[in-house]
CSV table of C-alpha atoms in Angstrom, one decimal:
chain,number,residue,atom,x,y,z
A,29,TYR,CA,-32.4,24.6,-14.7
A,30,PHE,CA,-30.9,22.5,-11.9
A,31,VAL,CA,-31.3,25.3,-9.3
A,32,VAL,CA,-35.0,25.6,-10.2
A,33,ARG,CA,-35.6,21.8,-10.5
A,34,PHE,CA,-33.9,20.6,-7.4
A,35,ASN,CA,-33.9,23.8,-5.2
A,36,PRO,CA,-30.6,23.1,-3.4
A,37,SER,CA,-30.0,24.5,0.1
A,38,PHE,CA,-26.9,24.9,2.2
A,39,LYS,CA,-26.7,23.6,5.7
A,40,ARG,CA,-24.7,25.5,8.3
A,41,ILE,CA,-21.7,23.5,9.5
A,42,SER,CA,-21.2,23.5,13.3
A,43,GLN,CA,-17.8,24.3,14.8
A,44,GLU,CA,-17.5,20.7,16.1
A,45,GLU,CA,-18.1,19.3,12.6
A,46,MET,CA,-15.6,21.8,11.2
A,47,ARG,CA,-13.0,20.8,13.7
A,48,SER,CA,-13.6,17.1,13.0
A,49,PHE,CA,-13.3,17.7,9.3
A,50,SER,CA,-10.1,19.8,9.7
A,51,SER,CA,-8.5,17.3,11.9
A,52,PHE,CA,-9.4,14.4,9.6
A,53,SER,CA,-8.2,16.2,6.4
A,54,SER,CA,-5.0,17.5,8.0
A,55,ILE,CA,-3.9,14.0,9.1
A,56,VAL,CA,-4.7,12.5,5.6
A,57,LEU,CA,-2.8,15.3,3.9
A,58,ALA,CA,0.2,14.9,6.2
A,59,ALA,CA,0.2,11.1,5.6
A,60,ASN,CA,0.0,11.5,1.9
A,61,ILE,CA,2.8,14.1,1.8
A,62,ILE,CA,5.1,11.9,3.9
A,63,GLN,CA,4.4,8.8,1.8
A,64,TYR,CA,5.0,10.8,-1.4
A,65,VAL,CA,8.5,11.8,0.0
A,66,ALA,CA,9.1,8.1,0.8
A,67,TYR,CA,8.2,7.2,-2.8
A,68,ARG,CA,10.4,9.8,-4.4
A,69,ALA,CA,13.4,10.1,-2.0
A,70,ASP,CA,15.4,7.5,-3.8
A,71,TYR,CA,15.0,9.2,-7.2
A,72,TRP,CA,16.1,12.5,-5.7
A,73,LEU,CA,19.2,11.1,-4.0
A,74,ILE,CA,20.2,9.1,-7.0
A,75,SER,CA,20.0,12.2,-9.2
A,76,ILE,CA,22.2,14.1,-6.7
A,77,TYR,CA,25.0,11.4,-6.5
A,78,TYR,CA,24.7,10.1,-10.1
A,79,ASP,CA,23.7,11.0,-13.6
A,80,HIS,CA,20.3,11.0,-15.3
A,81,ALA,CA,21.0,7.6,-16.9
A,82,THR,CA,21.3,6.0,-13.5
A,83,VAL,CA,18.0,7.6,-12.4
A,84,GLY,CA,16.4,6.2,-15.5
A,85,ILE,CA,17.7,2.7,-14.9
A,86,TYR,CA,16.4,2.7,-11.3
A,87,SER,CA,13.1,4.3,-12.3
A,88,GLN,CA,12.3,1.6,-14.8
A,89,ALA,CA,13.0,-1.1,-12.3
A,90,SER,CA,10.9,0.7,-9.7
A,91,LYS,CA,8.0,1.0,-12.1
A,92,PHE,CA,8.0,-2.7,-12.7
A,93,ALA,CA,7.9,-3.4,-9.0
A,94,GLN,CA,5.0,-0.9,-8.5
A,95,LEU,CA,2.8,-3.0,-10.7
A,96,LEU,CA,2.2,-5.1,-7.6
A,97,TRP,CA,0.4,-2.3,-5.9
A,98,ILE,CA,-2.3,-1.8,-8.6
A,99,ILE,CA,-4.8,-4.4,-7.3
A,100,PRO,CA,-4.3,-3.7,-3.6
A,101,GLY,CA,-4.9,-0.1,-4.3
A,102,ILE,CA,-8.2,-0.9,-5.9
A,103,LEU,CA,-9.1,-3.4,-3.1
A,104,ALA,CA,-8.4,-0.7,-0.5
A,105,GLY,CA,-10.8,1.7,-2.2
A,106,LEU,CA,-13.5,-1.0,-2.1
A,107,ILE,CA,-12.8,-2.2,1.5
A,108,ILE,CA,-13.3,1.2,3.1
A,109,PRO,CA,-17.0,1.6,2.2
A,110,ALA,CA,-17.5,-2.2,2.8
A,111,LEU,CA,-16.2,-1.8,6.4
A,112,LYS,CA,-18.4,1.2,7.0
A,113,ASN,CA,-21.6,-0.3,5.5
A,114,GLU,CA,-23.9,-0.9,8.5
A,115,ASN,CA,-26.4,-3.0,6.5
A,116,GLN,CA,-23.8,-5.6,5.3
A,117,LYS,CA,-20.6,-4.8,7.0
A,118,MET,CA,-17.4,-6.6,6.0
A,119,SER,CA,-16.3,-8.9,8.8
A,120,GLU,CA,-12.8,-9.2,10.3
A,121,GLY,CA,-12.7,-12.7,8.9
A,122,VAL,CA,-13.3,-11.5,5.4
A,123,LEU,CA,-10.6,-8.8,5.8
A,124,LEU,CA,-8.1,-11.4,6.8
A,125,SER,CA,-9.1,-13.7,4.0
A,126,LEU,CA,-8.6,-10.9,1.5
A,127,CYS,CA,-5.1,-10.3,3.0
A,128,ARG,CA,-4.2,-13.9,2.7
A,129,LEU,CA,-5.6,-14.4,-0.8
A,130,SER,CA,-4.1,-11.1,-2.1
A,131,PHE,CA,-0.6,-12.1,-0.7
A,132,TYR,CA,-0.5,-15.5,-2.4
A,133,ILE,CA,-2.0,-14.2,-5.6
A,134,HIS,CA,0.6,-11.5,-5.7
A,135,ILE,CA,3.4,-14.0,-5.3
A,136,ILE,CA,2.2,-15.4,-8.6
A,137,ILE,CA,1.9,-11.9,-10.0
A,138,SER,CA,5.5,-11.2,-8.8
A,139,LEU,CA,6.8,-14.1,-10.8
A,140,ILE,CA,4.9,-12.9,-13.9
A,141,VAL,CA,6.3,-9.4,-13.4
A,142,ILE,CA,9.8,-10.7,-13.1
A,143,ALA,CA,9.5,-12.9,-16.2
A,144,SER,CA,7.8,-10.1,-18.2
A,145,SER,CA,10.3,-7.5,-17.2
A,146,LEU,CA,13.2,-9.8,-18.1
A,147,ALA,CA,11.7,-10.2,-21.6
A,148,ILE,CA,11.3,-6.4,-21.9
A,149,TYR,CA,14.9,-5.8,-20.7
A,150,LEU,CA,16.3,-8.3,-23.1
A,151,PHE,CA,14.3,-7.5,-26.2
A,152,PHE,CA,12.9,-3.9,-26.0
A,153,LEU,CA,15.1,-1.7,-23.8
A,154,PRO,CA,18.7,-0.6,-24.4
A,155,GLY,CA,21.3,-2.9,-22.9
A,156,ILE,CA,22.3,-0.5,-20.2
A,157,TYR,CA,18.8,-0.8,-18.6
A,158,PHE,CA,19.4,-4.5,-17.8
A,159,ASP,CA,21.6,-3.4,-14.9
A,160,GLY,CA,18.3,-2.5,-13.1
A,161,PHE,CA,17.0,-6.0,-13.2
A,162,VAL,CA,19.1,-7.0,-10.2
A,163,SER,CA,17.6,-4.0,-8.3
A,164,LEU,CA,14.1,-5.2,-9.3
A,165,LEU,CA,14.9,-8.7,-7.8
A,166,ILE,CA,16.1,-7.1,-4.6
A,167,MET,CA,13.2,-4.8,-4.0
A,168,ILE,CA,10.3,-6.9,-5.2
A,169,PRO,CA,9.9,-8.9,-2.0
A,170,GLY,CA,9.4,-5.7,-0.1
A,171,TYR,CA,6.8,-4.5,-2.6
A,172,LEU,CA,5.1,-7.9,-2.3
A,173,LEU,CA,4.9,-7.6,1.5
A,174,PHE,CA,3.6,-4.0,1.3
A,175,THR,CA,0.6,-5.2,-0.6
A,176,THR,CA,-0.7,-6.4,2.7
A,177,ALA,CA,0.0,-3.0,4.3
A,178,ILE,CA,-2.0,-1.2,1.6
A,179,ILE,CA,-5.1,-3.4,2.4
A,180,LEU,CA,-4.7,-3.0,6.2
A,181,ALA,CA,-4.4,0.7,5.9
A,182,ALA,CA,-7.9,0.7,4.5
A,183,TYR,CA,-9.1,-0.8,7.8
A,184,PHE,CA,-7.6,2.0,9.8
A,185,SER,CA,-9.0,4.6,7.5
A,186,ALA,CA,-12.5,3.1,7.7
A,187,ASN,CA,-12.4,3.1,11.5
A,188,ARG,CA,-11.0,6.7,11.6
A,189,LEU,CA,-7.7,5.5,13.1
A,190,LEU,CA,-5.8,7.8,10.8
A,191,ARG,CA,-3.0,8.5,13.2
A,192,VAL,CA,-1.9,4.8,12.8
A,193,ASN,CA,-1.6,5.4,9.0
A,194,LEU,CA,0.3,8.6,9.7
A,195,ILE,CA,2.8,6.8,11.9
A,196,VAL,CA,3.1,4.0,9.3
A,197,SER,CA,3.9,6.5,6.6
A,198,ALA,CA,6.4,8.4,8.8
A,199,LEU,CA,8.1,5.1,9.8
A,200,CYS,CA,8.4,4.1,6.1
A,201,CYS,CA,9.7,7.5,5.1
A,202,ILE,CA,12.3,7.7,7.9
A,203,ILE,CA,13.7,4.2,7.1
A,204,ILE,CA,13.9,4.9,3.4
A,205,LEU,CA,15.6,8.3,3.9
A,206,LEU,CA,18.2,6.9,6.4
A,207,LEU,CA,19.0,3.9,4.3
A,208,ASP,CA,19.1,5.9,1.1
A,209,LEU,CA,21.6,8.3,2.6
A,210,LEU,CA,23.8,5.4,3.8
A,211,LEU,CA,23.5,3.1,0.8
A,212,ILE,CA,23.0,5.1,-2.4
A,213,PRO,CA,26.4,6.9,-2.3
A,214,VAL,CA,28.1,3.5,-2.1
A,215,PHE,CA,25.8,1.1,-4.0
A,216,SER,CA,23.9,3.4,-6.4
A,217,TYR,CA,20.4,2.1,-7.3
A,218,LYS,CA,21.1,-1.2,-5.7
A,219,GLY,CA,21.4,0.6,-2.4
A,220,ALA,CA,18.0,2.2,-3.1
A,221,ALA,CA,16.5,-1.2,-3.8
A,222,ILE,CA,17.9,-2.5,-0.5
A,223,ALA,CA,16.4,0.5,1.3
A,224,ASN,CA,13.0,-0.2,-0.3
A,225,LEU,CA,13.2,-3.9,0.7
A,226,VAL,CA,13.9,-3.1,4.3
A,227,ALA,CA,11.5,-0.1,4.6
A,228,TYR,CA,8.5,-1.8,3.1
A,229,SER,CA,9.1,-5.1,5.0
A,230,VAL,CA,9.5,-3.3,8.4
A,231,THR,CA,6.5,-1.1,7.7
A,232,THR,CA,4.3,-4.1,6.9
A,233,ALA,CA,5.4,-5.9,10.1
A,234,TYR,CA,4.6,-2.7,12.1
A,235,ILE,CA,1.1,-2.2,10.6
A,236,ILE,CA,0.3,-5.9,11.4
A,237,TYR,CA,1.5,-5.3,14.9
A,238,ARG,CA,-0.8,-2.3,15.3
A,239,LEU,CA,-3.8,-4.2,13.9
A,240,LYS,CA,-3.2,-6.9,16.5
A,241,GLN,CA,-3.9,-4.3,19.1
A,242,TYR,CA,-7.5,-3.9,17.7
A,243,LEU,CA,-8.3,-7.4,16.5
A,244,ASN,CA,-7.7,-10.8,18.2
A,245,VAL,CA,-5.4,-12.1,15.5
A,246,SER,CA,-1.9,-13.6,15.4
A,247,PHE,CA,0.9,-12.8,12.8
A,248,LYS,CA,0.3,-16.2,11.0
A,249,ASP,CA,-3.3,-15.3,10.5
A,250,PHE,CA,-2.2,-12.9,7.7
A,251,PHE,CA,-0.3,-15.5,5.7
A,252,SER,CA,-1.5,-19.0,6.7
A,253,ILE,CA,-4.0,-19.9,3.9
A,254,ARG,CA,-7.2,-21.6,5.0
A,255,ARG,CA,-9.7,-23.7,3.1
A,256,SER,CA,-12.5,-21.3,4.0
A,257,ASP,CA,-10.7,-18.5,2.1
A,258,ILE,CA,-11.9,-20.1,-1.2
A,259,ASN,CA,-15.5,-19.3,-0.1
A,260,LEU,CA,-14.7,-15.7,-0.5
A,261,PHE,CA,-15.1,-16.0,-4.3
A,262,SER,CA,-18.7,-17.1,-3.9
A,263,GLY,CA,-19.6,-14.5,-1.3
A,264,GLU,CA,-20.6,-17.1,1.2
A,265,VAL,CA,-18.2,-15.8,3.9
A,266,LEU,CA,-19.7,-12.3,3.8
A,267,ILE,CA,-23.3,-13.5,4.0
A,268,THR,CA,-22.6,-16.1,6.7
A,269,ASP,CA,-20.6,-13.6,8.9
A,270,ASN,CA,-23.3,-11.0,8.7
A,271,LYS,CA,-26.0,-13.5,9.6
A,272,LYS,CA,-24.0,-14.5,12.7
A,273,ALA,CA,-23.7,-10.8,13.6
């Protein structure tokens, strides 16, 4: 029915388009694989040096911390098409406002996660799991900072600067692997938490540094809240910026 109704046709893809697609997809695939290794390396190394119970304790703490990445991940998916929309393109000012608001909102969310996880540790999980609470407290500042990196990665993706995201993923992976190898044998899952804290903090600082090469911004622009940021909730910033353009 659909073949008769819509009569679809196939367009021949040129060699240039195929090369562009292959290059684009290969960089995205490489970045995703590298980032996956960065996310999983601590689990693998803890399982090598310790028992499955230790892996479970760290895994639970890590899952609590990863709750901070849910909203930035959704925002990143919305930002990419907004930055590529020629009719009403998201401005650089709106992007920075999103980064600032997201960061301070996630400070509050971090406190909620800590309080909620403490209650779950105390009342719902076996007593042995409470040892992971210290690891959660260690790693959560790094996860908090990385919420900004997730949003900024969307900017590079939208502007086809995928090699920047690849370098960011590689940097994160290398730092985590090196610190995991040094710290996990000595400090167990607390060592993995320290590795996460350092890796995600350094990676966030690096992606901000790279963005400064493309936008006229300073480091404090990402964290210094402004009164105009509140207008983002009403949509006034987006409309005003596009009218100026």
